[in-house]
Coordinates of C-alpha atoms in Angstrom, one line a residue:
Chain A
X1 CA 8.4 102.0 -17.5
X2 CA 11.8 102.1 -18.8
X3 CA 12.9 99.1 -21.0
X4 CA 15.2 97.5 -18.0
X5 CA 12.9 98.2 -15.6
X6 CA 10.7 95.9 -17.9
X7 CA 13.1 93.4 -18.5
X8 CA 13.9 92.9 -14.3
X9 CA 10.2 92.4 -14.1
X10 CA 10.2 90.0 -16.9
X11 CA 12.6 88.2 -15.6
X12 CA 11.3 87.8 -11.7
X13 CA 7.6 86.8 -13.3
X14 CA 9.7 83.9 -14.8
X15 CA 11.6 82.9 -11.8
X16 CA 8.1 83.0 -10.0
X17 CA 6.2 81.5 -13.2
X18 CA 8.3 79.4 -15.3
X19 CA 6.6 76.0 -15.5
X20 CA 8.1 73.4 -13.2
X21 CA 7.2 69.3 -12.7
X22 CA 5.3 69.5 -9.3
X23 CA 6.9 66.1 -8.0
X24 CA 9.0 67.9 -5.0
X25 CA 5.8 69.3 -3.7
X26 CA 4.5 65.9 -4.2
X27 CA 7.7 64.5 -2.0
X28 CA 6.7 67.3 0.8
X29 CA 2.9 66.8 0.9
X30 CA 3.7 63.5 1.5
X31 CA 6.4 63.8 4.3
X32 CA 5.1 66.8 5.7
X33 CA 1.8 65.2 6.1
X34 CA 3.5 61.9 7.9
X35 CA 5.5 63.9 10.1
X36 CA 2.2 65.7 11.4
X37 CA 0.9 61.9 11.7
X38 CA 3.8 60.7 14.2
X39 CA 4.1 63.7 16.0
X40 CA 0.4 62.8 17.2
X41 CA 1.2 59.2 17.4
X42 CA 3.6 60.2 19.5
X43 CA 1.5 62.7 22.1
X44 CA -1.2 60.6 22.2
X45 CA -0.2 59.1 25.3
X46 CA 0.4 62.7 27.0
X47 CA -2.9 64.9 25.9
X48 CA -4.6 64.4 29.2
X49 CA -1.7 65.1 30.9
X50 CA -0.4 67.6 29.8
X51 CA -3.1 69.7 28.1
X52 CA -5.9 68.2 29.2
X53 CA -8.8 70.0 31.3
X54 CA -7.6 68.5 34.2
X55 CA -3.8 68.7 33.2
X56 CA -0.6 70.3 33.7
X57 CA -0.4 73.0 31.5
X58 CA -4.3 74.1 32.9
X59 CA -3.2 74.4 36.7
X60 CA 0.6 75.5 35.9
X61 CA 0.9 78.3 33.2
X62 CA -1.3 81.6 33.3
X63 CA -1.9 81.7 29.7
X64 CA -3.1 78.1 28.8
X65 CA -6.1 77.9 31.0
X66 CA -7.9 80.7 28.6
X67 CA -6.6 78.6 25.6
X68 CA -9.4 77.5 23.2
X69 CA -7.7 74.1 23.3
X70 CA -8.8 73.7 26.9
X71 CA -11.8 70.8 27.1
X72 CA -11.0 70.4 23.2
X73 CA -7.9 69.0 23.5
X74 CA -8.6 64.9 22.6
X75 CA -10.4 67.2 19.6
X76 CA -7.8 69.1 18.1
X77 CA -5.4 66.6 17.6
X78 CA -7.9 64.1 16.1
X79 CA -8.6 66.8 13.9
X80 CA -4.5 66.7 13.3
X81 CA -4.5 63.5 12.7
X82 CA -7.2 62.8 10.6
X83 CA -6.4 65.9 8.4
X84 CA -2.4 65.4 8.3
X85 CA -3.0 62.2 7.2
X86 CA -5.5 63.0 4.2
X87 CA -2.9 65.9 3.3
X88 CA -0.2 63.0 2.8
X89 CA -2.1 60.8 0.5
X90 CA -3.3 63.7 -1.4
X91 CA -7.2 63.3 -0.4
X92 CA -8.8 66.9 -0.4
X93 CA -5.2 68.2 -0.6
X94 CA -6.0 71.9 -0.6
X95 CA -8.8 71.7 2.5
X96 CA -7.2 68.8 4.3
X97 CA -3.8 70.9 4.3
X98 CA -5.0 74.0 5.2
X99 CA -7.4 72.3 8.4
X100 CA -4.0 70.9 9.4
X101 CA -2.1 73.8 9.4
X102 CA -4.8 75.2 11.3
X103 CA -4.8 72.5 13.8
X104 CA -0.7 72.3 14.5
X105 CA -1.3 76.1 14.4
X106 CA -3.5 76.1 17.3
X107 CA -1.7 73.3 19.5
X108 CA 2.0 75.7 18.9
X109 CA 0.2 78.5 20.2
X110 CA -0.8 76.5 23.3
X111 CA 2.8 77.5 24.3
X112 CA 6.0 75.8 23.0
X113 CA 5.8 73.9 26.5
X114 CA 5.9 70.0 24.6
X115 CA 8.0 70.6 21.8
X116 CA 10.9 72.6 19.8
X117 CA 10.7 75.1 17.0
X118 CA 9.8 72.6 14.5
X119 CA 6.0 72.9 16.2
X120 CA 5.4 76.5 14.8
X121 CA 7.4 76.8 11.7
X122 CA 5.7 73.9 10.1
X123 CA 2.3 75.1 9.7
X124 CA 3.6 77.5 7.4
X125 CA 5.2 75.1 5.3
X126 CA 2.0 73.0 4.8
X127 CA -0.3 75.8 3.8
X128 CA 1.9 77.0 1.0
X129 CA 1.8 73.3 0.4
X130 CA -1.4 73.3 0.7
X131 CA -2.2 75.5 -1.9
X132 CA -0.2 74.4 -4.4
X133 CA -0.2 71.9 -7.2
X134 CA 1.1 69.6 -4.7
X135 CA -2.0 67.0 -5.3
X136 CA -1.2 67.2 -8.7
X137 CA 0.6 63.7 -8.5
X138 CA 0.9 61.2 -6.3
X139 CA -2.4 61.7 -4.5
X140 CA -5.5 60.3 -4.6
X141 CA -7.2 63.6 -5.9
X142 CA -5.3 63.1 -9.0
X143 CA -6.1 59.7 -9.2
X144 CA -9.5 60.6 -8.8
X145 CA -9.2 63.2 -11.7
X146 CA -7.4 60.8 -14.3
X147 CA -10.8 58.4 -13.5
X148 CA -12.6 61.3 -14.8
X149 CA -11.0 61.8 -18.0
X150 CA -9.6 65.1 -16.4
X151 CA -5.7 64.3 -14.9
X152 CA -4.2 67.3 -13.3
X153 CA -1.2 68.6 -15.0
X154 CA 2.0 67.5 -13.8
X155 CA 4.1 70.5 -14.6
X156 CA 2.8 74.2 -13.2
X157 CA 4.5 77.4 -12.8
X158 CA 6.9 76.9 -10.1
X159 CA 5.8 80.1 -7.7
X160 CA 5.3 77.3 -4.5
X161 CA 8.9 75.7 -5.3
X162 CA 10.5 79.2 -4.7
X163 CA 8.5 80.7 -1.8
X164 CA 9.6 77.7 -0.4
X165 CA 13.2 77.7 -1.0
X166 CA 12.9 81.4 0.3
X167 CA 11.5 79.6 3.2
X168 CA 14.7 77.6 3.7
X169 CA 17.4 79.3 2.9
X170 CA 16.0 81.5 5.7
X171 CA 16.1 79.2 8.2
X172 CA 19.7 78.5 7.6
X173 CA 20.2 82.5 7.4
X174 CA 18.5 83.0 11.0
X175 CA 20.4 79.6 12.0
X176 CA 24.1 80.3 11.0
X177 CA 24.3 84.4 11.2
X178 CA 23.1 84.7 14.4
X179 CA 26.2 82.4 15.9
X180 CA 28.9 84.3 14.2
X181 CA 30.0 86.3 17.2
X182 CA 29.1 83.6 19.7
X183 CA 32.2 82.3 21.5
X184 CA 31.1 78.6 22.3
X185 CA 30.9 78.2 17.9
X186 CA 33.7 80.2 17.5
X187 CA 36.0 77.9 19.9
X188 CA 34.1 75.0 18.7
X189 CA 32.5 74.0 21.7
X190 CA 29.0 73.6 20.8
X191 CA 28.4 70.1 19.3
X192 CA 30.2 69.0 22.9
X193 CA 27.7 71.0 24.5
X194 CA 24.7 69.4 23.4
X195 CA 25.9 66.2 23.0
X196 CA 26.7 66.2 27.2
X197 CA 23.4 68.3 27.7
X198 CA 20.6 65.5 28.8
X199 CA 18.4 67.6 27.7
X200 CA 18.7 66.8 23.9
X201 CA 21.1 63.9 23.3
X202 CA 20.5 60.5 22.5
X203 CA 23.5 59.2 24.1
X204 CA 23.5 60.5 27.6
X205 CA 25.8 58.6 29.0
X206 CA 28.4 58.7 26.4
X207 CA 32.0 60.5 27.8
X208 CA 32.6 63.3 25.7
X209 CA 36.2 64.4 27.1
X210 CA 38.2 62.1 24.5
X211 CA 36.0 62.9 21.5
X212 CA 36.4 66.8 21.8
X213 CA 38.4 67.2 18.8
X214 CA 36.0 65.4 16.8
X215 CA 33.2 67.6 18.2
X216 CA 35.5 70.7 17.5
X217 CA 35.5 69.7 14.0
X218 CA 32.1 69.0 13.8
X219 CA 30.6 72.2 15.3
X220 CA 33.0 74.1 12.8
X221 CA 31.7 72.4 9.7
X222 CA 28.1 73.2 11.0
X223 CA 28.7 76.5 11.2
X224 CA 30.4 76.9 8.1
X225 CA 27.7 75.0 6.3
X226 CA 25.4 77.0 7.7
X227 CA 26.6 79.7 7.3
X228 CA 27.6 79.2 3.5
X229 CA 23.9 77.7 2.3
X230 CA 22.1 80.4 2.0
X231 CA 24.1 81.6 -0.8
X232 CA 25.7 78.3 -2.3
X233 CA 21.8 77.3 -2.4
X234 CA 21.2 79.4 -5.3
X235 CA 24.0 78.3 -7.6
X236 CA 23.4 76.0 -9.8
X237 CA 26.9 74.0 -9.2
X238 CA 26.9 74.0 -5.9
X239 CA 22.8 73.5 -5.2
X240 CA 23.4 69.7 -5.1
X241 CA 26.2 69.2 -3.0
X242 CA 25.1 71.8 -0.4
X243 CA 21.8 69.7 -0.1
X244 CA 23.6 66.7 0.0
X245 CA 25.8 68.0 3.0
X246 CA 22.7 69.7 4.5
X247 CA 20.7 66.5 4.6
X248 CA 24.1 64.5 6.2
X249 CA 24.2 67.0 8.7
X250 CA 20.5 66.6 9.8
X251 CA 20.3 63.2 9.7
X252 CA 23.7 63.1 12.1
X253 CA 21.6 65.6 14.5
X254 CA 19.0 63.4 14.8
X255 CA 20.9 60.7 15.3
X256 CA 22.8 62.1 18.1
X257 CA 20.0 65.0 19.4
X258 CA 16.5 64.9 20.2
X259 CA 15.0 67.9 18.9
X260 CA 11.2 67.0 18.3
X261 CA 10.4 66.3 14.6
X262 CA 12.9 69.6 12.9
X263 CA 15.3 67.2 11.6
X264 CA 12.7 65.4 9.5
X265 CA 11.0 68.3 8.6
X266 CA 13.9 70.1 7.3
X267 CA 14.6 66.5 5.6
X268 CA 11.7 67.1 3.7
X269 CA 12.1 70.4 2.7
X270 CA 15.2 70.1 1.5
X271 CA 13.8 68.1 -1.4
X272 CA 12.7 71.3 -2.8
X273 CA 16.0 72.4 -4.2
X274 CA 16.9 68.7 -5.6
X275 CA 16.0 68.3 -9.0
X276 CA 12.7 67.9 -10.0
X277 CA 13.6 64.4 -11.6
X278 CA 14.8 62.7 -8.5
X279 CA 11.6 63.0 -6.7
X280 CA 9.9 62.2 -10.0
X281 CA 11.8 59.1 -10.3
X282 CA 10.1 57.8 -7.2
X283 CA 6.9 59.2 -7.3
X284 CA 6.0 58.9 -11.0
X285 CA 8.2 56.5 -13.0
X286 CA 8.3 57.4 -17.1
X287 CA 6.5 54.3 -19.1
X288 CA 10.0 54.1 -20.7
X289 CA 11.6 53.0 -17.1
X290 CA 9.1 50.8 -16.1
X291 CA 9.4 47.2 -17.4
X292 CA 7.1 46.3 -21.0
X293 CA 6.6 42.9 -21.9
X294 CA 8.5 44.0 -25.0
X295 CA 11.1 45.2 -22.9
X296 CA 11.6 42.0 -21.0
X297 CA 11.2 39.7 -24.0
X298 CA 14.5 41.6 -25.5
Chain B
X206 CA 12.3 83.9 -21.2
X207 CA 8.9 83.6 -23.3
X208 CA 8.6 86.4 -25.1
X209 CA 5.1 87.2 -23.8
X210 CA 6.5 87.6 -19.9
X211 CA 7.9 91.3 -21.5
X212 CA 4.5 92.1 -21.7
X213 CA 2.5 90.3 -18.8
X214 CA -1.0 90.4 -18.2
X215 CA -2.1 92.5 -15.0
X216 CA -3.0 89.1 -13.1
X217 CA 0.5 87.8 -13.6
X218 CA 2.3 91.0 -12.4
X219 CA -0.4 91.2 -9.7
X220 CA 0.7 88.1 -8.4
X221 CA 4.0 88.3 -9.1
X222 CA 4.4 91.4 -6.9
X223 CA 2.7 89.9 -4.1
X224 CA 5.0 86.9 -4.5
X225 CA 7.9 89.6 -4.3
X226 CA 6.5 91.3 -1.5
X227 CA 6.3 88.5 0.5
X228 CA 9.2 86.9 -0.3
X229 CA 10.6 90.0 1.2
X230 CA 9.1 90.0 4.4
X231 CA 10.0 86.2 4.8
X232 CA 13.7 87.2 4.6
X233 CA 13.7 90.5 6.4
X234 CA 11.7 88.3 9.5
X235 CA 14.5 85.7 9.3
X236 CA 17.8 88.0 9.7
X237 CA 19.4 87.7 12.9
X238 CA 20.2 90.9 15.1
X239 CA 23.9 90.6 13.9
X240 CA 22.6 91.4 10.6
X241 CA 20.2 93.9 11.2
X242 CA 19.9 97.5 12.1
X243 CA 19.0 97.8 16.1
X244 CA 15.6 99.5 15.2
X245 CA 14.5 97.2 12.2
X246 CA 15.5 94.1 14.1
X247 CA 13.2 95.5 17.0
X248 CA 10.0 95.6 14.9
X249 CA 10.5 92.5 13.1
X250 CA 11.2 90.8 16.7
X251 CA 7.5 92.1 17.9
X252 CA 6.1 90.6 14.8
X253 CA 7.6 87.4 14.6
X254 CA 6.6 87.4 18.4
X255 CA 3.0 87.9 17.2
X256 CA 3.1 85.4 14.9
X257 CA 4.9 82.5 17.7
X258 CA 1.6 83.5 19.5
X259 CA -0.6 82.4 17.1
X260 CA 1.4 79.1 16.9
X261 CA 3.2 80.5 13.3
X262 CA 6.8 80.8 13.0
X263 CA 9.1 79.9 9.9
X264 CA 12.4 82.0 11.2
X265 CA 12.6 80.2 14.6
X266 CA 16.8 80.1 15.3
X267 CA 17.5 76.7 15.6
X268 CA 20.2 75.9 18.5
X269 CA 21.2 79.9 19.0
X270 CA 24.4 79.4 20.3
X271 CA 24.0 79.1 24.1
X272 CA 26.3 82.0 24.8
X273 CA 29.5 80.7 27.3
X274 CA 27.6 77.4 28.3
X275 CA 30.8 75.0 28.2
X276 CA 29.3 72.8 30.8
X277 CA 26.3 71.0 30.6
X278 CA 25.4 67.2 31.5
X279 CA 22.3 65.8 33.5
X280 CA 18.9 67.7 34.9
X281 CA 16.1 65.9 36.8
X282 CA 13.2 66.6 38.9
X283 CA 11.1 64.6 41.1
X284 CA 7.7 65.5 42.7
X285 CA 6.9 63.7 45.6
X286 CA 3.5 63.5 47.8
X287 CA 2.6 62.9 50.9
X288 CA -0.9 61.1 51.3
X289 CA -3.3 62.1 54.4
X290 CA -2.7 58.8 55.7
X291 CA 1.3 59.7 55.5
X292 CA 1.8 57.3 52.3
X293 CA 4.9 59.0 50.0
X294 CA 4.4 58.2 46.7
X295 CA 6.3 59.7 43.2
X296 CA 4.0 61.5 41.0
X297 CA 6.1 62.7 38.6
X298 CA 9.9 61.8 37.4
X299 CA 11.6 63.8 34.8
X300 CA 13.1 61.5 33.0
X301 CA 11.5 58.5 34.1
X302 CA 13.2 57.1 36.9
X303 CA 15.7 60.0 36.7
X304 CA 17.7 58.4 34.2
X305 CA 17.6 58.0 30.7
X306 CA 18.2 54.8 29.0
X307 CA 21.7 54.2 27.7
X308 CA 20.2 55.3 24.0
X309 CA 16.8 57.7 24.2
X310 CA 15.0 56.1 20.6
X311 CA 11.9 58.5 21.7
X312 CA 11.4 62.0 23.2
X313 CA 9.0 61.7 26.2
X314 CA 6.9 64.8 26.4
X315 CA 6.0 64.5 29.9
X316 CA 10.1 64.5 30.0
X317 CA 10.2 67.8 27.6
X318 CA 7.4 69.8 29.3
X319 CA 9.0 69.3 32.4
X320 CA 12.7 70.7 31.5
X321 CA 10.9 74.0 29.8
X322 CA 8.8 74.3 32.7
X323 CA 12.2 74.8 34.3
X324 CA 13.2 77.3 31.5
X325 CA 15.9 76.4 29.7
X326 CA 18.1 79.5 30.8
X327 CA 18.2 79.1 34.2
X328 CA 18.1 75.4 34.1
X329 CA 21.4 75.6 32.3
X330 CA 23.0 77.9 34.5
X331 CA 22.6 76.0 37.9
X332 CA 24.1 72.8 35.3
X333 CA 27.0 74.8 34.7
X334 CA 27.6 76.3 38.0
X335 CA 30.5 74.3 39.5
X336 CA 30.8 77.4 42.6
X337 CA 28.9 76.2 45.5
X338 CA 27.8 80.0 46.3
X339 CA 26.6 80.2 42.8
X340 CA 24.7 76.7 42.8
X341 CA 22.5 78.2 45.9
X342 CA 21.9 81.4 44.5
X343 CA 20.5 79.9 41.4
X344 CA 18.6 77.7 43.3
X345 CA 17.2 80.3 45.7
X346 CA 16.0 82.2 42.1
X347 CA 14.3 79.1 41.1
X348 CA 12.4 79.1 44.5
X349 CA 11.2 82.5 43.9
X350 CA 9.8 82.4 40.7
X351 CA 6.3 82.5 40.5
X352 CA 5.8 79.6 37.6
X353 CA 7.8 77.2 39.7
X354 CA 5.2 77.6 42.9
X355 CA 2.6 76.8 40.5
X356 CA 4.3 74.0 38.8
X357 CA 4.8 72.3 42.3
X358 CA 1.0 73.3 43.8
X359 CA -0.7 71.7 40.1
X360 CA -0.3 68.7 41.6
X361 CA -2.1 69.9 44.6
X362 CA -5.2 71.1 42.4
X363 CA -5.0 68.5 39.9
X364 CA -7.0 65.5 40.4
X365 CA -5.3 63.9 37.0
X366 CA -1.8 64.5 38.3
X367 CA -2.2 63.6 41.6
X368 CA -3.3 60.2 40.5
X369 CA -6.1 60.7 42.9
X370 CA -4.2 60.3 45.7
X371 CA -5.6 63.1 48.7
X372 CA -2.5 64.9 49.2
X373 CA -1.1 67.0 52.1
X374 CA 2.2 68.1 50.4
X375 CA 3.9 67.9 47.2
X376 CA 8.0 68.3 47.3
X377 CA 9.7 68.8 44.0
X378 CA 13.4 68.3 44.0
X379 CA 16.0 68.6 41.9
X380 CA 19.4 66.7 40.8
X381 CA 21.8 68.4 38.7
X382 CA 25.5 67.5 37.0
X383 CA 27.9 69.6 34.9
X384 CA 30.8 68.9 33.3
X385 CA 34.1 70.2 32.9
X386 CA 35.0 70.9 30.1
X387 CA 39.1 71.2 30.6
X388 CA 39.2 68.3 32.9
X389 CA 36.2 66.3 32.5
X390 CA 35.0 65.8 35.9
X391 CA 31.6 65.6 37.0
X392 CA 29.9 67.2 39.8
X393 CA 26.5 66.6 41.0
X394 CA 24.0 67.8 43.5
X395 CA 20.8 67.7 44.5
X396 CA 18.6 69.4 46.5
X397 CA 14.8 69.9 48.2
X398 CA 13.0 73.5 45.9
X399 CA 9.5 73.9 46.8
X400 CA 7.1 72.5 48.9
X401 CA 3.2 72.9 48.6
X402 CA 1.0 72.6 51.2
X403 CA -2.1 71.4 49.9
X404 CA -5.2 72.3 52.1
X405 CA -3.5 75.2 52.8
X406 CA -3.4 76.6 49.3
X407 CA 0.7 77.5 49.5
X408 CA 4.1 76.5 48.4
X409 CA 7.1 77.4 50.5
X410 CA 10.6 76.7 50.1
X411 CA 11.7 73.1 50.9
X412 CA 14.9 72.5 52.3
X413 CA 15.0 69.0 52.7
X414 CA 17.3 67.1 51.2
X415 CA 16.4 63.6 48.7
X416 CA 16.0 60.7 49.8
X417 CA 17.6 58.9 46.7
X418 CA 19.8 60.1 43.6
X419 CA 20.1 59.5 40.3
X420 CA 22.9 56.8 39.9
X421 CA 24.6 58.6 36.9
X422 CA 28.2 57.1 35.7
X423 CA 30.8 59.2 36.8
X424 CA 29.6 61.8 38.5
X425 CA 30.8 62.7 42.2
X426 CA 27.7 63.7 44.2
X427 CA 28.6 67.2 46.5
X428 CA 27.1 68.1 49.7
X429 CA 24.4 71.0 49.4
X430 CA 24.2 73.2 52.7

């Protein structure tokens, strides 16, 4: 092997395996893992209905009637519940998450009948979670290890940080470049669209004939954000403010849309390109921030 | 760097090039047709299609651009049955009621499985349609697709959604408004789809017209024919 040839490889094993604080993993086992939660808070009152044995999906699709979930239903998303929730306090992290995935998994492949794109893209996320050194803080595995005179390291090489950032700048990529030669973005027409579309707004009965300018604007930036990300993600100047705006822009779609739970999950794994310390500062305070009676007497 | 990454052990550049590898395919799944050759985009389609089977998907386009669809506003449906004894009675309402609230704090699933039961693509179309010709001709498709008959006949074989009411016929009908988008007005319409007949086992076209309409603000309600 030639001697740059050695050096490229050098250098991807540290961008995969430079050691890293695992506190945004933390932040996304924890979100990703509540998100799971409320999403079957939220169908609880629906299962029988619609994918129970005696339900909609069973007597009006062809393909769900030969679904395992079928008669198992009530089952599957206990199982979802009970797991999600153990992967968000960090309780059996690595099983826990991986049973979850497994169970959101199953219920997508039911047919994206209930829900949006978030259903299926988020299983992924919370295996590579899963796997990671995610439990390493803020769980109660590695509360359970510190008891035992064995605490889990709190900085690991990073490999899980950047198959996830992979992760999402490819959902901006497959987002933004597949609009470029669509003529409702290019004339700035979409944000109007889907505000007066019942089907996802919020505010259905808002009229959105004097606000078209505003929406105009709006649908531009998107698109240019969007569009932008997957590059300005991976320099270091810009990394912070491109977050910044990302986050702004999903928190004004889910104030204005109703897309199922994407918003929040792309919240969450946004947190993955902040630095390490902001998460840190939440979920593991230093000694030296945290008040000591020497501290307080001056 | 640390020196010792110019020499790795075999683990680390075993992992690392599985890291790589995949890393790859993540991205290649993800581009978009504009930015992919015709025959590549083809295969990674068919996988990511495989994968949306088995529930996994990470390169799912969010909000595609809904090519030429300027004017969208309100949807509804409404299935209503007639008992044996000639009761009616609603046994489904998507939305609720057939309106939203002023602010929607919650999706409603029952809501959401009903509209992509509907399909979004042709549900937008017969939204945007402001031609009367056109409106019926989408309509007529709706009444010939084959998922629609057995959306409307479930509630014939389903104890659960029938309420356990014994039920002779099941009419699903449908209210729709667009929106202009040069002038802003609003035009509605609503119309009988599909009928199933219950004991005997079929769903025919249903021409009748509803009873009541969605009172959404603003919007001028046209005759259907």
């Amino acid at each position: 092997m030639t001697h740059a040839l050695r050096r490229a490889e050098a250098a991807l094993l540290h961008w995969f395996f430079a050691p890293a604080s695992v506190a945004p993993l933390a932040a996304i086992r924890i979100a990703l893992g509540a998100i799971l939660v409320l999403s079957v808070v939220q169908a609880v009152p629906h299962i029988e209905w619609v994918w129970g044995g005696d339900g909609l999906l069973r007597h009006a699709t062809q393909s769900y009637p030969s679904h395992p979930m079928v008669g198992h239903a009530p089952l599957v998303f206990g199982t979802l519940a009970l797991s999600a929730a153990c992967f968000s306090v960090g309780l059996a992290t690595r099983v826990s998450g991986l049973v979850a995935a497994g169970a959101q998994a199953t219920i997508a492949s039911a047919g994206l009948w209930h829900s949006w794109g978030w259903t299926n893209a988020i299983p992924v996320f919370v295996a590579i979670v899963a796997v990671s050194s995610a439990r390493n803080m803020a769980s109660v595995d590695a509360w359970w290890a510190r008891r035992r005179g064995r605490p889990l390291p709190t900085v690991t090489p990073r490999w899980a940080v950047r198959v996830l950032q992979v992760h999402v700048a490819v959902v901006y990529i497959a987002a933004g470049w597949h609009r470029i030669d669509d003529r409702g973005w290019i004339a700035g027409e979409m944000v109007y669209a889907a505000v007066a579309n019942s089907m996802y707004t919020r505010l259905p009965y808002i009229d959105p004939q004097p606000l078209k300018p505003l929406f105009s604007l709006l649908t531009w930036a998107t698109e240019a954000l969007e569009l932008a990300a997957p590059i300005l993600l991976w320099v270091r100047r810009t990394r912070v403010p491109t977050v910044l705006a990302l986050m702004a822009l999903h928190l004004g779609l889910e104030l204005s849309a109703i897309i199922g739970w994407w918003q929040y999950m792309m919240l969450a794994m946004l947190v993955v390109f902040l630095p390490s310390a902001w998460p840190e500062r939440v979920l593991a305070p230093r000694p030296s921030q945290t008040l000591t009676p020497r501290a307080v007497a001056g | 760097m640390p020196p010792g990454l110019l020499q790795p052990k075999s683990h680390l550049r075993f992992a690392g090039a599985v890291l790589t590898l995949y890393c790859l395919v993540v991205v290649v799944l993800g581009l978009p047709a504009e930015m992919t050759p015709n025959t590549l985009f083809a295969a990674t389609s068919s996988v990511v299609g495989v994968l949306d089977d088995h529930g996994l998907n990470a390169w799912h386009r969010v909000f595609p651009g809904q090519r030429n669809h300027e004017k969208r506003r309100h949807i509804a449906i409404r299935f209503v049955g007639t008992t044996v004894d000639g009761q009616s009675v609603v046994l489904h309402e998507a939305p609720e009621g057939l309106v939203h609230p002023e602010v929607r704090v919650f999706d409603n699933l029952r809501t959401t499985v009903s509209y992509k039961m509907l399909r979004l693509a042709p549900l937008s179309r017969i939204m945007r349609t402001e031609d009367d010709a056109q409106w019926r001709t989408q309509l007529d498709q709706l009444r010939r697709q084959g998922h629609m008959a057995r959306y409307v006949y479930a509630f014939c074989s389903s104890d659960h959604l029938a309420g356990e009411h014994d039920l002779l016929t099941v009419d699903m009908e449908l209210f729709t408004a667009g929106i202009d988008y040069h002038t802003g007005a609003q035009y509605g319409r609503a119309a009988g789809v599909l009928r199933a007949l219950c004991y005997a086992e079929q769903v025919v076209p249903h021409y009748g017209i509803p009873q009541t309409r969605p009172g959404w603000p603003g919007v001028e309600w046209r005759e259907v024919s």
